Amino acid sequence: MRAEAAPAVAEPAFPDNFLWGVSTAAFQIEGATTMDGRAPSIWDAFCERPGKVAGGDTGEPGADHYRRMPADVELMGELGVGAYRFSIAWPRVRPDGADVNPAGLDFYERLVDTLLNAGITPWPTLYHWDLPQALEEHGGWRNRDTAYRFAEYASAVLERLGDRVESWTTLNEPWCSAFLGYGSGRHAPGRTEPRAAVAATHHLLLAHGLATAVIREQAPRAAAGVTLNLFPVNVADPDDPADVEMGRRIDGLQNRIFLDPLLHGGYPEDVLGDLAPFGLPELIAPGDLEIIGAPLDMLGINYYRDLNVSAKPDERSGRPSEWVGAETVSFPKRGLPQTDSGWDINAGELTGLLLRLHEEYPRLPLYITENGAAFPDRLTAEGTIEDTDRVAFIDAHLRAAHAAIERGVDLRGYFHWSLLDNFEWAEGYAKRFGLVHVDFNTQRRTPKASASWYSRVMKDNGLRQESDDRAR
Ligand code: IFM
């Protein structure tokens, strides 16, 4: 790693106690899919379907983190990471969805203890998309019962780790679980049933609420929250009423369908109307909205990009839509630079998103729990990775976050996605998001230039006055 002298004062400076972290998720890095009693998840089953995952055969997903955890924590310590956001694999803890597997919990207990010994705050998420396949066979998130099974699973985890973990996140990006998993079928379990996507949404929210009650009961001093992937929605042609209407609809189905029940006690009226043909109103049992809307201590935001929405059909239109009932939605290109995932880079929109959350859902501490980008990293002859594009991406997003803080937003932390190159879901291993390069054949870890740059940012608690040279 490059040694660089820090200036006396780093500018812009982040608030004291700002939490600097890195994020990962169990299925994306752990591997060891049959060890210590783990049973298949919906993603194990999905990966076996021919053609479902780019790159074909995934073998054992992940960067073998299950076996290499102590060395990975050591690496985080060297980088100066303050907090580590990871997820706990339900199929290790209750492999068949019912009985507790103590060996699965042992791994997370070792991980939490190793982190604490290294002075790194553990920041676990209970669900990052790896539903036990046994539960999918009983309907998965289409089935209301899965929400109650989730609360039981949460209780087993809290019983083991509740005395040591101070911040719990229930779900990661329930939009993906529901709309990609059951709507467009791009994610596990690969269903293309609009009504199922809507049912999954409500049952995931219910699961969140039930698990929050478990956290309050079993770890009353801990913080509880949820992480959403929120997309600022721009309208391609603001003079076209059809585009404006599509913008409203997509904002409802992407953002407000989760934010409002969680933070305002109910689904937005327009979303209830849009989804009435898909059965949303009938899914809401008496008492559900009180459970879902129980007060939270924090909201996690995963920000990658904004959406530029039009109602004019394009070649994508008509395929199973990720946004139920919005089959003609399209996303006209704006000529913005893109990541290797084909996502527009638009860091400035992050400031607006944070301000919107601050205004519409006030007094709630916010954390950016994911932000990052895939770029086509290449090893140089010297074995280094000079990922200046990633440095520029993080630099721009941190400046956008800082601008929101300066305007009064209570943003308390930033977790970079991701610590390691990993399994990028439907994209297989083709997209690399890590600060640390992983050779998936040898499992060798090589910190990229972005790792040493981010390490310096964490140490300085801020960015230097000028954008880093490598950020331009
Ligand atoms: O890799 C994913 C992660 O699992 C959830 N949020 C987005 C990341 C990048 O696509």
XYZ file of C-alpha atoms and ligand atoms in Angstrom:
482
model
C 0.000 0.000 0.000
C 1.190 3.515 -0.836
C 2.371 5.538 2.179
C 1.193 9.137 1.976
C 1.523 11.992 4.424
C -1.895 13.234 5.478
C -2.431 16.996 5.545
C -2.980 18.502 8.972
C -6.668 19.034 8.232
C -8.614 16.979 5.743
C -11.317 18.880 3.858
C -14.184 18.327 3.448
C -14.211 16.815 6.916
C -16.971 14.443 8.010
C -18.641 14.699 11.432
C -16.857 13.310 14.474
C -17.774 9.652 15.005
C -18.768 9.261 11.343
C -18.718 5.520 10.755
C -16.510 4.317 7.901
C -17.067 0.797 6.739
C -17.153 -1.822 4.055
C -19.997 -4.141 3.056
C -20.335 -7.732 1.887
C -23.059 -10.391 1.871
C -22.939 -14.056 2.827
C -23.852 -15.723 -0.445
C -21.573 -13.431 -2.406
C -18.362 -14.243 -0.547
C -18.634 -17.172 1.824
C -18.493 -20.264 -0.386
C -18.489 -23.451 1.740
C -22.067 -24.021 0.713
C -22.307 -27.503 2.202
C -20.106 -27.048 5.275
C -21.221 -27.352 8.883
C -24.801 -28.196 8.109
C -25.640 -25.422 5.643
C -28.517 -26.348 3.323
C -29.246 -24.877 -0.123
C -30.767 -21.443 -0.445
C -32.887 -20.195 -3.331
C -29.679 -18.867 -4.877
C -28.002 -22.300 -4.835
C -31.040 -23.687 -6.627
C -31.221 -20.752 -9.063
C -27.541 -21.053 -10.003
C -28.088 -24.644 -11.053
C -30.593 -23.649 -13.711
C -28.922 -23.535 -17.120
C -28.378 -20.018 -18.411
C -29.717 -18.314 -15.291
C -26.437 -16.805 -14.194
C -23.986 -15.104 -16.566
C -20.776 -17.079 -16.688
C -22.587 -20.375 -16.334
C -21.283 -22.739 -13.696
C -20.704 -20.804 -10.497
C -19.104 -23.678 -8.605
C -18.989 -22.720 -4.956
C -20.117 -19.101 -4.920
C -17.925 -16.611 -3.214
C -14.397 -15.756 -2.283
C -14.004 -18.631 0.178
C -14.506 -16.188 3.031
C -16.008 -18.874 5.279
C -12.606 -20.539 5.473
C -10.513 -17.352 5.173
C -12.442 -15.145 7.576
C -9.597 -14.447 10.072
C -7.270 -13.265 7.284
C -10.037 -11.148 5.750
C -10.672 -9.459 9.100
C -6.929 -8.850 9.449
C -6.975 -7.178 6.048
C -9.825 -4.921 7.180
C -7.781 -4.023 10.239
C -4.834 -3.057 8.018
C -7.088 -0.834 5.945
C -8.403 0.882 9.069
C -12.028 -0.120 8.556
C -14.268 1.113 11.375
C -17.300 -1.130 10.797
C -17.983 -4.252 8.796
C -21.423 -4.791 7.295
C -21.957 -8.468 6.536
C -24.997 -10.688 6.277
C -25.906 -13.805 8.193
C -26.956 -16.795 6.097
C -30.369 -18.076 7.141
C -29.594 -21.464 5.498
C -26.667 -21.905 7.899
C -28.659 -20.994 10.991
C -31.978 -22.735 10.259
C -31.048 -24.778 7.196
C -34.475 -26.308 6.666
C -36.191 -23.118 7.765
C -37.128 -24.729 11.080
C -34.478 -26.332 13.318
C -31.520 -24.337 14.622
C -28.059 -25.470 13.474
C -25.587 -24.408 16.213
C -22.585 -24.934 13.918
C -23.941 -22.278 11.564
C -24.205 -19.792 14.428
C -20.673 -20.704 15.561
C -19.263 -19.163 12.379
C -20.963 -15.815 12.978
C -19.976 -15.853 16.617
C -16.331 -16.350 15.578
C -16.688 -13.561 13.002
C -18.203 -11.115 15.504
C -15.579 -11.910 18.132
C -12.750 -11.596 15.619
C -14.091 -8.216 14.518
C -14.482 -6.960 18.076
C -10.941 -8.068 18.924
C -9.725 -6.113 15.888
C -11.625 -3.009 17.028
C -14.082 -3.233 14.105
C -17.803 -2.714 14.752
C -19.901 -5.665 13.516
C -22.918 -4.488 11.492
C -24.923 -7.590 10.563
C -27.871 -7.853 8.207
C -30.235 -10.737 8.860
C -31.408 -11.234 5.287
C -29.485 -10.564 2.095
C -31.553 -12.696 -0.292
C -30.553 -16.265 0.661
C -33.906 -17.756 1.657
C -33.624 -21.463 2.582
C -34.794 -23.414 -0.456
C -36.927 -25.537 1.880
C -39.045 -22.454 2.591
C -39.328 -21.548 -1.091
C -40.842 -24.971 -1.564
C -43.579 -23.851 0.808
C -44.207 -20.708 -1.210
C -41.220 -18.601 -0.154
C -42.033 -14.910 0.200
C -45.386 -15.479 -1.522
C -46.413 -17.212 1.677
C -47.212 -15.035 4.703
C -45.907 -17.802 6.941
C -42.331 -17.080 5.777
C -42.459 -13.783 7.685
C -43.036 -15.706 10.933
C -40.255 -18.170 10.071
C -37.978 -15.146 9.586
C -38.803 -13.877 13.080
C -37.903 -17.296 14.509
C -34.611 -17.262 12.622
C -33.917 -13.716 13.885
C -34.602 -14.880 17.406
C -32.023 -17.693 17.135
C -29.410 -15.225 15.889
C -30.239 -12.643 18.579
C -30.049 -15.282 21.279
C -26.469 -16.042 20.274
C -25.166 -12.585 19.310
C -27.522 -10.122 20.963
C -25.080 -9.448 23.803
C -22.304 -8.286 21.443
C -23.871 -6.636 18.408
C -25.063 -3.059 18.795
C -26.682 -2.465 15.386
C -29.002 -4.834 13.582
C -30.371 -4.561 10.070
C -33.320 -6.761 9.243
C -33.439 -6.819 5.427
C -31.217 -5.772 2.578
C -33.019 -4.325 -0.457
C -36.396 -6.054 -0.143
C -37.252 -4.520 -3.549
C -34.793 -6.934 -5.184
C -36.096 -9.952 -3.271
C -39.663 -9.166 -4.269
C -39.541 -7.549 -7.701
C -36.465 -9.227 -9.222
C -37.111 -12.539 -7.484
C -40.835 -12.904 -8.175
C -41.604 -10.257 -10.818
C -38.993 -10.152 -13.568
C -37.361 -13.425 -12.511
C -33.839 -12.020 -12.908
C -33.030 -13.115 -9.382
C -33.788 -16.222 -7.347
C -36.231 -17.845 -7.157
C -36.736 -16.746 -10.757
C -40.513 -16.386 -10.839
C -42.342 -14.072 -13.229
C -45.609 -13.605 -11.376
C -46.621 -9.983 -10.728
C -49.065 -10.924 -7.951
C -46.321 -12.937 -6.257
C -43.973 -9.929 -6.383
C -46.604 -7.839 -4.622
C -47.277 -10.534 -2.022
C -43.521 -10.891 -1.448
C -43.252 -7.134 -0.870
C -45.876 -7.161 1.861
C -44.546 -10.326 3.498
C -40.976 -8.996 3.495
C -42.189 -5.812 5.175
C -44.078 -7.899 7.711
C -40.956 -10.020 8.279
C -39.003 -6.831 8.921
C -41.571 -5.661 11.478
C -41.714 -8.991 13.278
C -37.910 -9.202 13.410
C -37.711 -5.635 14.715
C -39.944 -6.708 17.610
C -37.554 -9.603 18.265
C -34.590 -7.212 18.330
C -36.416 -4.906 20.777
C -37.237 -7.856 23.005
C -33.915 -9.683 22.940
C -31.436 -6.789 22.563
C -33.249 -3.748 23.958
C -30.175 -1.518 23.855
C -29.271 -2.320 20.229
C -30.188 -0.169 17.244
C -32.547 -1.626 14.658
C -32.920 -0.647 11.037
C -33.483 -1.764 7.491
C -31.622 -1.141 4.247
C -33.391 -0.062 1.050
C -32.070 0.443 -2.463
C -33.503 3.830 -3.286
C -33.408 5.285 -6.776
C -33.985 8.979 -7.450
C -36.457 8.991 -10.349
C -36.072 11.572 -13.112
C -38.574 11.975 -15.893
C -37.141 11.885 -19.429
C -39.582 14.449 -20.839
C -41.179 16.556 -18.098
C -43.505 18.068 -20.725
C -44.954 14.670 -21.577
C -47.766 13.784 -19.132
C -47.260 10.063 -19.856
C -43.591 10.288 -18.809
C -44.559 12.247 -15.687
C -47.163 9.616 -14.803
C -44.602 6.842 -15.350
C -42.173 8.688 -13.079
C -44.796 8.800 -10.318
C -45.533 5.120 -10.748
C -41.882 4.002 -10.694
C -41.081 6.194 -7.678
C -44.056 4.563 -5.957
C -43.020 1.016 -6.805
C -39.333 1.522 -6.122
C -39.157 3.894 -3.173
C -42.420 4.878 -1.494
C -43.843 1.336 -1.377
C -41.190 0.616 1.252
C -40.511 4.013 2.791
C -44.127 4.894 3.592
C -45.211 1.725 5.420
C -41.902 1.659 7.290
C -41.789 5.316 8.230
C -45.271 6.773 7.740
C -47.431 3.871 8.893
C -49.067 2.868 5.592
C -48.778 2.331 1.866
C -49.195 5.450 -0.277
C -52.715 5.799 -1.687
C -51.491 5.935 -5.290
C -49.452 2.747 -4.860
C -52.424 0.991 -3.262
C -54.418 2.002 -6.327
C -51.733 0.942 -8.816
C -51.404 -2.437 -7.135
C -55.072 -3.099 -6.416
C -55.307 -5.261 -9.591
C -52.416 -7.321 -8.156
C -54.026 -7.863 -4.777
C -52.127 -5.503 -2.460
C -55.092 -4.242 -0.399
C -56.268 -7.778 0.449
C -52.812 -8.790 1.698
C -52.900 -6.302 4.579
C -54.246 -8.070 7.670
C -55.426 -6.090 10.729
C -52.382 -5.048 12.767
C -49.847 -5.518 9.946
C -49.219 -1.827 9.415
C -48.541 -1.266 13.127
C -45.997 -4.108 13.104
C -44.332 -2.852 9.915
C -44.285 0.760 11.037
C -42.695 0.217 14.456
C -40.159 2.990 15.118
C -36.651 2.452 13.749
C -33.293 3.769 14.887
C -31.757 4.139 11.443
C -32.324 3.746 7.747
C -29.689 2.191 5.493
C -29.530 3.508 1.944
C -27.895 1.668 -0.915
C -27.202 4.176 -3.663
C -25.769 3.182 -7.024
C -27.592 5.248 -9.633
C -30.690 7.213 -10.509
C -33.355 6.288 -13.062
C -34.330 8.318 -16.116
C -37.863 7.182 -16.829
C -40.061 7.347 -19.916
C -43.393 5.804 -20.880
C -42.328 5.442 -24.518
C -41.774 1.765 -25.168
C -38.342 0.550 -26.274
C -36.947 -2.875 -27.124
C -37.086 -3.928 -23.431
C -40.748 -3.106 -23.084
C -43.220 -5.964 -22.883
C -40.788 -8.311 -21.117
C -41.718 -9.248 -17.559
C -41.397 -5.912 -15.833
C -39.415 -5.322 -12.692
C -42.069 -2.736 -11.859
C -45.398 -4.509 -11.670
C -47.986 -2.997 -13.995
C -45.427 -0.756 -15.753
C -44.667 -2.920 -18.765
C -43.926 -0.014 -21.097
C -41.377 1.696 -18.891
C -38.117 2.582 -20.623
C -34.907 4.291 -19.569
C -33.616 6.532 -22.359
C -29.842 6.972 -22.391
C -28.526 10.370 -21.358
C -24.930 10.030 -22.493
C -23.673 9.920 -18.914
C -20.543 7.905 -18.060
C -21.408 4.395 -16.951
C -19.998 1.677 -14.755
C -19.175 -1.798 -16.018
C -22.734 -2.763 -15.023
C -24.086 -0.247 -17.569
C -25.368 2.016 -14.793
C -25.251 5.778 -15.280
C -22.857 7.524 -12.915
C -24.720 10.460 -11.401
C -23.244 11.180 -7.983
C -25.007 14.536 -7.559
C -28.364 12.754 -7.289
C -27.218 11.262 -3.996
C -27.351 14.717 -2.389
C -30.958 15.138 -3.530
C -31.927 11.683 -2.312
C -30.497 12.332 1.153
C -32.227 15.722 1.334
C -35.530 14.182 0.293
C -35.283 11.517 2.988
C -34.353 14.126 5.559
C -37.371 16.252 4.630
C -39.997 13.559 4.098
C -38.938 11.220 6.915
C -37.313 13.599 9.450
C -35.369 12.742 12.604
C -34.183 9.397 11.315
C -30.423 8.799 11.335
C -29.243 7.741 7.882
C -26.369 5.505 6.813
C -25.169 4.823 3.301
C -24.897 1.060 3.676
C -23.788 0.439 0.082
C -22.253 2.510 -2.679
C -19.730 1.328 -5.196
C -19.170 0.319 -8.788
C -17.955 -2.457 -11.018
C -15.159 -1.469 -13.364
C -13.061 -3.649 -15.663
C -10.080 -3.886 -13.306
C -6.860 -5.120 -14.817
C -3.768 -6.437 -13.062
C -0.647 -4.570 -14.229
C 2.605 -6.418 -14.957
C 3.650 -5.450 -11.406
C 0.529 -7.115 -10.030
C -1.204 -3.878 -8.975
C -4.669 -2.622 -9.938
C -4.787 1.102 -10.661
C -8.555 1.549 -10.471
C -8.647 5.323 -10.854
C -12.243 5.068 -12.084
C -13.332 3.553 -8.777
C -11.418 6.209 -6.810
C -13.173 8.903 -8.844
C -16.536 7.233 -8.264
C -16.135 7.061 -4.486
C -14.663 10.548 -4.282
C -17.634 12.030 -6.171
C -20.198 10.166 -4.064
C -18.540 11.125 -0.801
C -18.545 14.766 -1.882
C -22.262 14.440 -2.700
C -22.915 12.890 0.713
C -20.911 15.621 2.393
C -22.953 18.297 0.608
C -26.090 16.785 2.151
C -24.525 16.753 5.624
C -23.673 20.423 5.221
C -27.354 21.068 4.509
C -28.403 19.425 7.751
C -28.879 15.755 6.828
C -28.140 13.415 9.739
C -25.899 11.037 7.788
C -23.859 8.969 10.206
C -21.855 6.555 8.123
C -20.715 5.236 4.765
C -20.049 1.606 3.882
C -18.344 0.894 0.609
C -19.633 -1.952 -1.527
C -17.605 -4.037 -1.495
C -14.600 -5.165 0.496
C -13.857 -8.024 -1.905
C -14.603 -8.883 -5.516
C -17.489 -11.310 -5.264
C -20.423 -13.132 -6.823
C -22.556 -10.448 -8.479
C -25.835 -12.393 -8.609
C -27.235 -12.721 -12.167
C -23.908 -11.413 -13.492
C -21.883 -14.204 -11.898
C -18.243 -13.268 -11.309
C -17.955 -10.983 -14.336
C -18.470 -7.719 -12.442
C -15.857 -6.740 -9.890
C -16.958 -4.379 -7.121
C -14.151 -4.947 -4.607
C -11.646 -2.584 -3.054
C -9.634 -5.788 -2.904
C -9.123 -7.903 -6.001
C -9.773 -11.621 -5.587
C -8.231 -14.194 -7.876
C -11.039 -16.750 -7.801
C -8.662 -19.571 -8.775
C -5.994 -19.002 -6.152
C -8.095 -16.935 -3.719
C -5.224 -14.441 -3.558
C -6.307 -11.010 -2.291
C -4.687 -7.885 -3.810
C -5.778 -4.483 -2.484
C -6.485 -2.165 -5.399
C -5.357 1.481 -5.527
C -8.886 2.346 -4.338
C -8.267 0.370 -1.134
C -5.280 2.497 -0.138
C -7.118 5.661 -1.192
C -10.220 4.744 0.864
C -7.988 3.729 3.746
C -6.582 7.237 3.775
C -10.066 8.776 3.635
C -11.118 6.688 6.647
C -8.015 7.704 8.590
C -8.420 11.395 7.692
C -12.172 11.274 8.339
C -12.492 13.285 5.189
C -11.466 14.113 1.677
C -8.691 16.405 0.659
C -9.579 19.882 -0.537
C -9.014 19.084 -4.175
C -10.377 15.930 -5.755
C -7.613 13.384 -5.626
C -5.500 13.426 -8.798
C -6.414 9.840 -9.353
C -10.058 10.803 -9.056
C -9.967 12.810 -12.286
O -23.963 -6.904 -5.187
C -25.103 -6.164 -4.909
C -25.520 -6.338 -3.467
O -25.724 -7.661 -3.149
C -26.802 -5.591 -3.214
N -26.718 -4.233 -3.651
C -26.185 -3.976 -4.961
C -24.874 -4.698 -5.149
C -24.303 -4.399 -6.553
O -25.202 -4.816 -7.530
